[in-house]
Coordinates of C-alpha atoms in Angstrom, one line a residue:
X32 CA 94.4 54.3 89.4
X33 CA 90.8 53.7 90.4
X34 CA 87.3 53.8 89.0
X35 CA 85.2 56.9 88.3
X36 CA 83.0 56.0 91.3
X37 CA 85.5 55.0 93.9
X38 CA 88.5 57.2 94.7
X39 CA 90.3 56.9 98.0
X40 CA 93.2 59.3 97.4
X41 CA 93.3 62.6 95.5
X42 CA 96.8 63.9 94.7
X43 CA 96.9 67.6 93.8
X44 CA 99.8 69.1 91.9
X45 CA 99.7 72.9 91.5
X46 CA 101.9 74.0 88.6
X47 CA 103.3 77.5 88.9
X48 CA 106.6 79.2 88.0
X49 CA 108.8 76.4 89.1
X50 CA 108.5 72.9 87.6
X51 CA 110.6 70.0 86.5
X52 CA 110.1 67.4 83.7
X53 CA 106.4 66.7 84.2
X54 CA 106.5 63.3 82.6
X55 CA 109.3 62.0 84.9
X56 CA 107.7 63.6 87.9
X57 CA 104.2 62.1 87.1
X58 CA 105.8 58.7 86.6
X59 CA 107.5 58.8 90.0
X60 CA 104.4 60.0 91.7
X61 CA 102.3 57.3 90.1
X62 CA 104.8 54.5 91.0
X63 CA 104.6 55.7 94.7
X64 CA 100.8 55.8 94.6
X65 CA 100.6 52.4 92.9
X66 CA 102.6 50.8 95.8
X67 CA 99.8 51.8 98.2
X68 CA 97.4 49.3 96.4
X69 CA 94.4 51.7 96.6
X70 CA 92.4 53.8 94.2
X71 CA 93.6 57.3 93.5
X72 CA 93.5 60.2 91.1
X73 CA 96.1 62.8 90.1
X74 CA 94.9 66.4 89.5
X75 CA 97.2 68.9 87.9
X76 CA 96.1 72.6 88.4
X77 CA 97.9 74.9 86.0
X78 CA 98.1 78.3 87.7
X79 CA 98.7 80.3 84.5
X80 CA 99.6 79.3 81.0
X81 CA 102.5 76.8 80.6
X82 CA 102.2 75.5 77.0
X83 CA 104.9 72.8 77.4
X84 CA 103.4 71.5 80.6
X85 CA 99.9 71.5 79.1
X86 CA 101.1 69.7 76.0
X87 CA 102.9 67.1 78.1
X88 CA 99.9 66.4 80.3
X89 CA 97.6 66.3 77.2
X90 CA 99.9 63.7 75.7
X91 CA 99.8 61.7 78.8
X92 CA 96.1 61.7 78.8
X93 CA 96.1 60.8 75.1
X94 CA 98.3 57.8 76.0
X95 CA 95.6 56.6 78.4
X96 CA 96.8 58.0 81.7
X97 CA 93.6 58.8 83.7
X98 CA 94.8 62.1 85.2
X99 CA 92.9 65.3 85.4
X100 CA 94.1 68.7 84.2
X101 CA 92.6 72.0 85.4
X102 CA 93.7 75.1 83.5
X103 CA 93.2 78.4 85.2
X104 CA 92.6 81.5 83.1
X105 CA 95.6 83.3 84.6
X106 CA 98.0 83.0 87.6
X107 CA 96.0 83.4 90.8
X108 CA 98.6 82.0 93.2
X109 CA 99.2 78.6 94.6
X110 CA 96.6 79.0 97.3
X111 CA 93.9 79.5 94.6
X112 CA 95.3 76.5 92.7
X113 CA 95.1 74.3 95.9
X114 CA 91.6 75.5 96.5
X115 CA 90.5 74.6 93.0
X116 CA 92.2 71.2 93.4
X117 CA 90.4 70.6 96.8
X118 CA 87.1 71.4 95.2
X119 CA 87.5 68.9 92.5
X120 CA 89.1 66.2 94.6
X121 CA 87.0 63.1 95.3
X122 CA 89.2 61.2 97.7
X123 CA 88.9 61.1 101.5
X124 CA 92.6 61.4 101.7
X125 CA 94.3 64.3 99.9
X126 CA 97.9 64.7 98.9
X127 CA 99.5 67.9 98.0
X128 CA 102.6 67.5 95.9
X129 CA 105.0 70.0 94.3
X130 CA 105.4 70.3 90.5
X131 CA 109.1 69.8 90.9
X132 CA 111.5 67.4 92.7
X133 CA 111.6 68.4 96.3
X134 CA 111.3 65.3 98.5
X135 CA 111.7 61.8 97.3
X136 CA 108.4 60.6 95.8
X137 CA 109.1 57.2 97.2
X138 CA 108.3 58.6 100.7
X139 CA 104.7 59.1 99.9
X140 CA 103.4 55.8 101.1
X141 CA 104.8 56.4 104.6
X142 CA 102.9 59.7 104.9
X143 CA 99.6 58.1 103.8
X144 CA 100.0 55.2 106.3
X145 CA 100.6 57.6 109.2
X146 CA 97.1 59.1 108.6
X147 CA 95.8 56.1 110.5
X148 CA 96.9 58.0 113.6
X149 CA 97.0 61.6 112.5
X150 CA 94.8 64.0 110.6
X151 CA 97.7 65.6 108.7
X152 CA 101.2 64.4 108.0
X153 CA 103.8 66.7 106.5
X154 CA 107.3 65.9 105.2
X155 CA 110.5 67.3 106.5
X156 CA 113.4 67.0 104.1
X157 CA 116.2 65.4 106.0
X158 CA 119.1 65.2 105.7
X159 CA 119.2 68.5 103.9
X160 CA 121.4 68.8 100.9
X161 CA 121.1 72.6 100.6
X162 CA 123.9 75.1 101.0
X163 CA 124.8 76.5 104.4
X164 CA 123.1 79.8 103.6
X165 CA 119.9 78.1 102.6
X166 CA 119.9 76.0 105.8
X167 CA 120.5 79.2 107.8
X168 CA 117.6 80.9 106.1
X169 CA 115.3 77.9 106.8
X170 CA 116.3 77.8 110.5
X171 CA 115.8 81.5 110.9
X172 CA 112.4 81.3 109.3
X173 CA 111.1 78.5 111.5
X174 CA 112.6 80.1 114.6
X175 CA 110.4 83.1 113.9
X176 CA 107.3 81.0 113.2
X177 CA 107.9 79.1 116.5
X178 CA 108.1 82.4 118.4
X179 CA 105.0 84.0 117.0
X180 CA 102.8 80.8 116.6
X181 CA 104.3 78.4 119.2
X182 CA 104.9 75.9 116.4
X183 CA 107.6 73.1 116.4
X184 CA 107.5 72.4 112.6
X185 CA 110.9 72.4 111.0
X186 CA 110.1 72.4 107.2
X187 CA 107.0 74.2 106.3
X188 CA 108.4 74.7 102.9
X189 CA 108.1 71.1 102.0
X190 CA 105.2 70.6 99.6
X191 CA 104.7 66.9 100.2
X192 CA 101.8 66.6 102.6
X193 CA 99.0 64.1 103.3
X194 CA 95.8 65.1 105.0
X195 CA 92.3 64.0 105.6
X196 CA 89.5 65.7 103.7
X197 CA 87.9 67.3 106.8
X198 CA 91.1 69.3 107.4
X199 CA 90.7 71.3 104.1
X200 CA 86.9 71.5 104.7
X201 CA 87.4 73.1 108.1
X202 CA 90.3 75.5 107.3
X203 CA 90.0 77.9 104.3
X204 CA 93.3 79.2 102.8
X205 CA 94.1 82.3 100.8
X206 CA 97.1 84.3 99.9
X207 CA 100.2 82.3 100.8
X208 CA 98.6 80.6 103.8
X209 CA 98.9 77.2 102.3
X210 CA 102.5 77.2 103.6
X211 CA 101.1 77.5 107.1
X212 CA 98.3 75.0 106.8
X213 CA 99.9 72.7 109.3
X214 CA 100.1 75.5 111.9
X215 CA 96.5 76.5 111.4
X216 CA 95.4 72.9 111.5
X217 CA 97.3 72.2 114.7
X218 CA 95.8 75.3 116.4
X219 CA 92.3 74.2 115.3
X220 CA 92.8 70.9 117.2
X221 CA 93.8 68.5 114.4
X222 CA 96.5 66.0 115.0
X223 CA 99.5 67.1 112.8
X224 CA 102.7 65.1 112.5
X225 CA 106.0 65.9 110.8
X226 CA 108.1 63.0 109.5
X227 CA 111.5 62.9 107.9
X228 CA 111.6 62.2 104.2
X229 CA 114.7 62.0 102.0
X230 CA 115.3 65.2 100.0
X231 CA 115.4 64.7 96.3
X232 CA 118.9 65.1 94.8
X233 CA 117.2 67.2 92.1
X234 CA 115.9 69.7 94.5
X235 CA 117.8 72.8 93.5
X236 CA 115.9 75.8 94.9
X237 CA 117.7 79.1 94.8
X238 CA 119.7 80.0 97.9
X239 CA 119.1 83.7 97.8
X240 CA 115.7 85.2 96.9
X241 CA 114.7 88.7 96.0
X242 CA 113.8 91.3 98.7
X243 CA 110.2 91.0 97.6
X244 CA 110.1 87.3 98.6
X245 CA 111.5 88.0 102.1
X246 CA 109.1 90.9 102.6
X247 CA 106.1 88.6 101.6
X248 CA 107.3 85.9 104.0
X249 CA 107.5 88.5 106.9
X250 CA 104.0 89.6 106.1
X251 CA 102.8 86.0 105.9
X252 CA 104.2 85.4 109.4
X253 CA 102.5 88.5 110.7
X254 CA 99.2 87.2 109.2
X255 CA 99.6 83.9 110.9
X256 CA 100.4 85.6 114.2
X257 CA 97.1 87.4 114.1
X258 CA 95.1 84.4 112.9
X259 CA 96.6 82.2 115.7
X260 CA 96.5 84.7 118.5
X261 CA 93.8 87.3 117.9
X262 CA 91.2 86.1 115.4
X263 CA 88.6 85.5 118.1
X264 CA 89.8 88.2 120.5
X265 CA 90.8 91.3 118.5
X266 CA 90.4 93.6 121.5
X267 CA 93.4 91.9 123.2
X268 CA 95.7 93.2 120.5
X269 CA 94.1 96.5 119.5
X270 CA 93.2 97.3 123.1
X271 CA 96.8 96.6 124.3
X272 CA 98.4 98.7 121.5
X273 CA 95.7 101.4 121.7
X274 CA 96.1 101.7 125.5
X275 CA 99.9 101.9 125.3
X276 CA 99.6 104.6 122.5
X277 CA 97.0 106.5 124.5
X278 CA 99.0 106.3 127.7
X279 CA 102.2 107.6 126.0
X280 CA 100.3 110.4 124.3
X281 CA 98.5 111.3 127.4
X282 CA 101.7 111.4 129.5
X283 CA 103.4 113.7 127.1
X284 CA 100.3 115.9 126.9
X285 CA 100.2 116.2 130.7
X286 CA 103.8 117.2 130.8
X287 CA 103.2 119.9 128.2
X288 CA 100.2 121.2 130.1
X289 CA 102.1 121.2 133.4
X290 CA 104.9 123.1 131.8
X291 CA 102.4 125.7 130.5
X292 CA 100.6 126.1 133.8
X293 CA 103.4 126.1 136.3
X294 CA 106.6 126.8 134.3
X295 CA 105.3 129.5 132.0
X296 CA 106.4 127.6 128.9
X297 CA 104.6 128.7 125.8
X298 CA 102.7 126.2 123.7
X299 CA 103.4 128.0 120.5
X300 CA 105.9 126.2 118.2
X301 CA 106.0 123.1 120.3
X302 CA 105.8 119.8 118.2
X303 CA 105.3 117.8 121.4
X304 CA 101.8 119.3 121.8
X305 CA 100.8 118.1 118.3
X306 CA 102.6 114.8 118.6
X307 CA 101.0 113.9 122.0
X308 CA 97.5 114.9 120.7
X309 CA 98.0 112.6 117.7
X310 CA 99.0 109.7 119.9
X311 CA 96.0 110.2 122.1
X312 CA 93.6 110.2 119.1
X313 CA 95.4 107.2 117.6
X314 CA 95.1 105.3 120.8
X315 CA 91.4 106.0 121.0
X316 CA 91.0 104.9 117.4
X317 CA 92.9 101.6 117.9
X318 CA 90.9 100.8 121.0
X319 CA 87.7 101.5 119.1
X320 CA 88.8 99.3 116.3
X321 CA 89.3 96.5 118.8
X322 CA 85.8 97.1 120.2
X323 CA 84.3 97.0 116.7
X324 CA 86.1 93.7 116.1
X325 CA 84.7 92.3 119.3
X326 CA 81.2 93.3 118.3
X327 CA 81.6 91.6 114.9
X328 CA 82.8 88.5 116.6
X329 CA 80.0 88.5 119.1
X330 CA 77.4 89.1 116.4
X331 CA 78.6 86.1 114.4
X332 CA 79.6 83.9 117.3
X333 CA 77.1 81.2 116.4
X334 CA 78.6 80.9 113.0
X335 CA 82.2 80.7 114.2
X336 CA 83.5 77.3 115.0
X337 CA 86.6 77.2 117.2
X338 CA 86.8 73.5 117.8
X339 CA 87.1 70.2 115.9
X340 CA 85.3 67.0 117.2
X341 CA 87.4 63.9 116.9
X342 CA 84.8 61.3 117.8
X343 CA 81.3 60.9 119.2
X344 CA 80.3 57.7 120.8
X345 CA 76.7 56.6 121.4
X346 CA 75.1 58.2 118.3

């Protein structure tokens, strides 16, 4: 596993609502990590109270397994669990692993070895063993992500990932953004690679989710759209939307005024007057919001880093 002072790989396993037999899963992860012939640590972060999982991990520690268990006071979400794991990880290489069978653990060594060339390597479960409906959902999701973020990744839902420490140090995550970490890392200039890994035969995710899940995914995609496109230039979005809104409201208002002056049409009882005025005011507000965003960005420009240096020679 490694000594207390020398850890090369930190494997982080966030435990939330979905989990499989933790003993079997840990055994498979450890076998894959042992095959690398390097020092490593395994960190389980319990996002909420799971007595059976906690007892199993405690028993493994009692049996001499040098794993680390971090118990959170309540469920804060997987992003928080990952953040806690990153903060306590000591390795220069970090693995994120699901707490259930998703991709075959035996594929882990290939992801780690590819870090010699890339900054982040993510798994793509292939061939997929899911139902036709599940594959259709996955394809639709990634098509939308490709459209809004110009991303070519095909399995952002795969939790098996290997990355260098500097990636998590450069890119903060919150909410459900951990799913889109490869997209954010790629846009930041890191080299991100997706490789095919065998899907576990025990991967049995539900084919149909509740409406709340789909709504959250849509909101997540919209969040990534803003982070990728307009984080550093908010006026481009708010200015465009505000200008279009102002133009529409102004046009309708001019028509109403023209009708009143030259066609003797009364303004009383005309919803178009109120509606056009509201659009004009809304357009001005949106444009002003974009300007305020630009002022904030300008004020903190020295603290904002938009690039990642790969190498410096001669120092």
